[in-house]
CSV table of C-alpha atoms in Angstrom, one decimal:
chain,number,residue,atom,x,y,z
A,1,UNK,CA,-20.9,14.6,5.9
A,2,UNK,CA,-18.1,12.5,4.4
A,3,UNK,CA,-17.3,9.9,7.0
A,4,UNK,CA,-13.5,9.2,6.9
A,5,UNK,CA,-11.2,6.7,8.6
A,6,UNK,CA,-7.5,7.5,8.8
A,7,UNK,CA,-5.1,4.5,9.0
A,8,UNK,CA,-1.5,5.2,9.6
A,9,UNK,CA,0.9,3.8,12.2
A,10,UNK,CA,2.6,7.1,12.8
A,11,UNK,CA,0.8,9.4,15.3
A,12,UNK,CA,2.3,12.6,13.8
A,13,UNK,CA,1.1,11.6,10.3
A,14,UNK,CA,-2.4,11.0,11.7
A,15,UNK,CA,-2.4,14.3,13.5
A,16,UNK,CA,-1.3,16.1,10.3
A,17,UNK,CA,-4.0,14.4,8.2
A,18,UNK,CA,-6.6,15.2,10.9
A,19,UNK,CA,-5.6,18.9,10.8
A,20,UNK,CA,-6.0,19.1,7.1
A,21,UNK,CA,-9.4,17.3,7.0
A,22,UNK,CA,-10.9,19.0,10.0
A,23,UNK,CA,-10.7,22.3,8.2
A,24,UNK,CA,-13.5,21.1,5.9
A,25,UNK,CA,-17.0,21.4,7.2
A,26,UNK,CA,-18.4,18.4,5.3
A,27,UNK,CA,-15.6,15.9,6.2
A,28,UNK,CA,-15.9,14.0,9.5
A,29,UNK,CA,-13.1,11.8,10.9
A,30,UNK,CA,-15.0,8.9,12.6
A,31,UNK,CA,-12.0,6.7,13.5
A,32,UNK,CA,-8.2,6.5,13.5
A,33,UNK,CA,-6.3,3.2,13.2
A,34,UNK,CA,-2.7,2.5,13.8
A,35,UNK,CA,-2.6,-1.0,12.3
A,36,UNK,CA,-4.4,-3.2,9.8
A,37,UNK,CA,-6.4,-5.2,12.3
A,38,UNK,CA,-7.9,-2.1,13.8
A,39,UNK,CA,-9.1,-1.1,10.3
A,40,UNK,CA,-10.7,-4.4,9.7
A,41,UNK,CA,-12.3,-4.6,13.2
A,42,UNK,CA,-13.9,-1.2,12.7
A,43,UNK,CA,-15.2,-2.0,9.2
A,44,UNK,CA,-16.6,-5.3,10.4
A,45,UNK,CA,-18.9,-3.3,12.6
A,46,UNK,CA,-19.7,-0.2,10.5
A,47,UNK,CA,-18.7,1.3,7.2
A,48,UNK,CA,-17.1,4.6,6.2
A,49,UNK,CA,-17.2,6.4,2.9
A,50,UNK,CA,-13.5,7.1,2.6
A,51,UNK,CA,-10.6,5.1,4.1
A,52,UNK,CA,-7.2,6.9,3.9
A,53,UNK,CA,-4.8,4.1,4.1
A,54,UNK,CA,-1.0,4.0,4.5
A,55,UNK,CA,0.5,1.4,2.2
A,56,UNK,CA,3.2,0.5,4.7
A,57,UNK,CA,1.2,-0.7,7.8
A,58,UNK,CA,2.3,-3.1,10.6
A,59,UNK,CA,0.8,-6.6,10.8
A,60,UNK,CA,-0.3,-6.5,7.2
A,61,UNK,CA,0.4,-4.2,4.2
A,62,UNK,CA,-2.0,-1.6,3.0
A,63,UNK,CA,-2.5,-3.7,-0.2
A,64,UNK,CA,-3.5,-6.8,1.9
A,65,UNK,CA,-5.8,-4.7,4.0
A,66,UNK,CA,-7.4,-3.4,0.8
A,67,UNK,CA,-8.5,-6.9,-0.2
A,68,UNK,CA,-10.4,-7.3,3.0
A,69,UNK,CA,-11.9,-3.8,2.9
A,70,UNK,CA,-13.7,-4.7,-0.4
A,71,UNK,CA,-15.3,-7.7,1.3
A,72,UNK,CA,-16.3,-5.9,4.6
A,73,UNK,CA,-17.4,-2.6,3.1
A,74,UNK,CA,-17.7,-2.7,-0.7
A,75,UNK,CA,-18.9,0.9,-0.9
A,76,UNK,CA,-15.8,2.3,0.9
A,77,UNK,CA,-13.5,4.3,-1.3
A,78,UNK,CA,-9.9,3.7,-0.5
A,79,UNK,CA,-7.3,6.4,-0.9
A,80,UNK,CA,-3.8,5.1,-0.6
A,81,UNK,CA,-1.3,7.4,1.2
A,82,UNK,CA,2.3,6.5,0.8
A,83,UNK,CA,5.8,7.8,1.4
A,84,UNK,CA,6.8,6.0,-1.7
A,85,UNK,CA,7.0,7.8,-5.1
A,86,UNK,CA,4.1,7.2,-7.3
A,87,UNK,CA,6.1,5.7,-10.1
A,88,UNK,CA,6.8,2.6,-8.0
A,89,UNK,CA,3.6,1.8,-6.2
A,90,UNK,CA,0.7,3.7,-7.7
A,91,UNK,CA,0.0,1.1,-10.4
A,92,UNK,CA,0.2,-1.8,-7.9
A,93,UNK,CA,-2.3,0.0,-5.6
A,94,UNK,CA,-4.8,0.9,-8.3
A,95,UNK,CA,-4.7,-2.5,-9.8
A,96,UNK,CA,-5.5,-3.9,-6.3
A,97,UNK,CA,-8.6,-1.8,-6.2
A,98,UNK,CA,-7.7,1.5,-4.6
A,99,UNK,CA,-9.7,4.6,-5.7
A,100,UNK,CA,-6.7,6.9,-5.5
A,101,UNK,CA,-3.1,7.3,-4.6
A,102,UNK,CA,-1.1,10.2,-3.2
A,103,UNK,CA,2.2,10.6,-1.5
A,104,UNK,CA,2.6,11.9,2.0
A,105,UNK,CA,4.8,14.7,0.6
A,106,UNK,CA,1.9,15.9,-1.5
A,107,UNK,CA,-0.9,15.3,1.0
A,108,UNK,CA,-1.0,18.9,2.1
A,109,UNK,CA,-1.8,20.1,-1.4
A,110,UNK,CA,-3.8,17.1,-2.7
A,111,UNK,CA,-5.6,15.4,0.1
A,112,UNK,CA,-8.8,17.3,0.1
A,113,UNK,CA,-9.1,17.2,-3.7
A,114,UNK,CA,-8.4,13.5,-3.6
A,115,UNK,CA,-11.1,12.8,-1.0
A,116,UNK,CA,-13.7,14.7,-3.0
A,117,UNK,CA,-12.7,13.0,-6.2
A,118,UNK,CA,-13.0,9.5,-4.9
A,119,UNK,CA,-16.2,10.2,-3.1
A,120,UNK,CA,-17.7,11.1,-6.5
A,121,UNK,CA,-16.9,7.6,-7.7
A,122,UNK,CA,-13.9,8.7,-9.7
A,123,UNK,CA,-10.2,7.8,-9.3
A,124,UNK,CA,-7.6,10.3,-8.1
A,125,UNK,CA,-4.2,9.8,-9.7
A,126,UNK,CA,-1.5,12.3,-10.6
A,127,UNK,CA,-0.2,12.8,-14.1
A,128,UNK,CA,2.9,10.8,-13.1
A,129,UNK,CA,0.8,7.9,-11.9
A,130,UNK,CA,-1.4,8.0,-15.0
A,131,UNK,CA,1.7,7.8,-17.2
A,132,UNK,CA,2.9,4.8,-15.3
A,133,UNK,CA,-0.5,3.1,-15.5
A,134,UNK,CA,-0.6,3.5,-19.3
A,135,UNK,CA,2.9,2.2,-19.6
A,136,UNK,CA,2.0,-0.8,-17.4
A,137,UNK,CA,-1.0,-1.7,-19.5
A,138,UNK,CA,0.4,-1.1,-22.9
A,139,UNK,CA,3.9,-2.5,-22.4
A,140,UNK,CA,3.7,-5.5,-20.1
A,141,UNK,CA,7.0,-6.9,-21.5
A,142,UNK,CA,8.8,-3.8,-20.3
A,143,UNK,CA,8.0,-4.4,-16.6
A,144,UNK,CA,10.8,-4.5,-14.1
A,145,UNK,CA,11.4,-7.9,-12.4
A,146,UNK,CA,9.8,-6.9,-9.1
A,147,UNK,CA,6.7,-5.7,-11.0
A,148,UNK,CA,6.0,-9.3,-12.2
A,149,UNK,CA,5.6,-10.5,-8.6
A,150,UNK,CA,2.2,-11.3,-7.1
A,151,UNK,CA,1.1,-9.2,-4.2
A,152,UNK,CA,2.1,-11.8,-1.6
A,153,UNK,CA,5.5,-12.4,-3.3
A,154,UNK,CA,6.1,-8.6,-3.3
A,155,UNK,CA,5.2,-8.4,0.4
A,156,UNK,CA,7.6,-11.2,1.2
A,157,UNK,CA,10.3,-9.6,-0.9
A,158,UNK,CA,9.9,-6.4,1.1
A,159,UNK,CA,10.2,-8.3,4.4
A,160,UNK,CA,13.3,-10.2,3.2
A,161,UNK,CA,15.1,-7.0,2.2
A,162,UNK,CA,14.3,-5.5,5.5
A,163,UNK,CA,16.2,-8.3,7.2
A,164,UNK,CA,13.4,-10.7,8.2
A,165,UNK,CA,14.2,-14.4,8.2
A,166,UNK,CA,11.9,-17.0,6.8
A,167,UNK,CA,10.6,-18.1,10.3
A,168,UNK,CA,9.9,-14.5,11.3
A,169,UNK,CA,8.0,-13.9,8.1
A,170,UNK,CA,6.0,-17.1,8.6
A,171,UNK,CA,4.9,-15.9,12.0
A,172,UNK,CA,4.2,-12.3,10.9
A,173,UNK,CA,2.0,-13.5,7.9
A,174,UNK,CA,0.5,-16.6,9.5
A,175,UNK,CA,2.0,-18.9,6.9
A,176,UNK,CA,4.0,-22.1,7.3
A,177,UNK,CA,7.8,-22.0,6.9
A,178,UNK,CA,7.5,-24.2,3.9
A,179,UNK,CA,5.1,-21.8,2.2
A,180,UNK,CA,7.3,-18.9,2.8
A,181,UNK,CA,10.3,-20.8,1.4
A,182,UNK,CA,8.2,-21.6,-1.7
A,183,UNK,CA,7.4,-17.9,-2.1
A,184,UNK,CA,11.0,-17.0,-1.6
A,185,UNK,CA,12.1,-19.5,-4.3
A,186,UNK,CA,9.5,-18.1,-6.7
A,187,UNK,CA,10.8,-14.6,-6.1
A,188,UNK,CA,14.4,-15.6,-6.8
A,189,UNK,CA,13.3,-17.4,-10.0
A,190,UNK,CA,11.1,-14.6,-11.3
A,191,UNK,CA,13.8,-12.0,-10.7
A,192,UNK,CA,16.7,-14.2,-11.8
A,193,UNK,CA,18.5,-13.7,-8.5
A,194,UNK,CA,20.4,-16.3,-6.4
A,195,UNK,CA,20.6,-14.8,-2.9
A,196,UNK,CA,19.0,-12.5,-0.4
A,197,UNK,CA,22.1,-10.3,-0.7
A,198,UNK,CA,21.4,-9.8,-4.4
A,199,UNK,CA,17.8,-9.1,-3.5
A,200,UNK,CA,18.8,-6.4,-1.1
A,201,UNK,CA,21.1,-4.9,-3.7
A,202,UNK,CA,18.3,-4.9,-6.2
A,203,UNK,CA,15.9,-3.2,-3.7
A,204,UNK,CA,18.4,-0.4,-3.1
A,205,UNK,CA,19.2,0.0,-6.8
A,206,UNK,CA,15.5,0.4,-7.6
A,207,UNK,CA,14.7,2.5,-4.5
A,208,UNK,CA,12.2,0.0,-3.0
A,209,UNK,CA,13.4,0.7,0.5
A,210,UNK,CA,12.5,3.8,2.6
């Protein structure tokens, strides 16, 4: 049996994924998590073969969770599930160590194939994601400004454009206000922006928001 953990903060999404996976005789859903801490608590006690992980989770992002998963359960294959189009986040997820990436819109058609692919030790990526990965590796100078950010900088960017202030971000991420301010300054410098308003406009223009 392929032991599987589903991590998504939306109950309806988890129910949909459970329905798809439960139709397969050799796939067993051993746990469902609605936030990152639940994922890490479970993996600290026992491992699973496949973790289906939403990239946009409360408490910590899917990419941050991914870093801890590799330490807690090195053999777990992580399949990122996202509502974001592949051409914006697939490369970032794969470079962070994910075994595969599919969108929620394509989960009904691709989820089973993706699970079987990653359990074999291969990566599951669509042709669109493959094209983006090749372009990312071959033309680093062509990267968009937000693609030059570190994972933590990108996480803080997303919180800023969603209306979070520096103090709120520091509490959410367990960082000092000064540290968040430093990250904020780096974001503006790397992206050649001067204000949060410009950052929000950039996020909308490049479809980084839901």
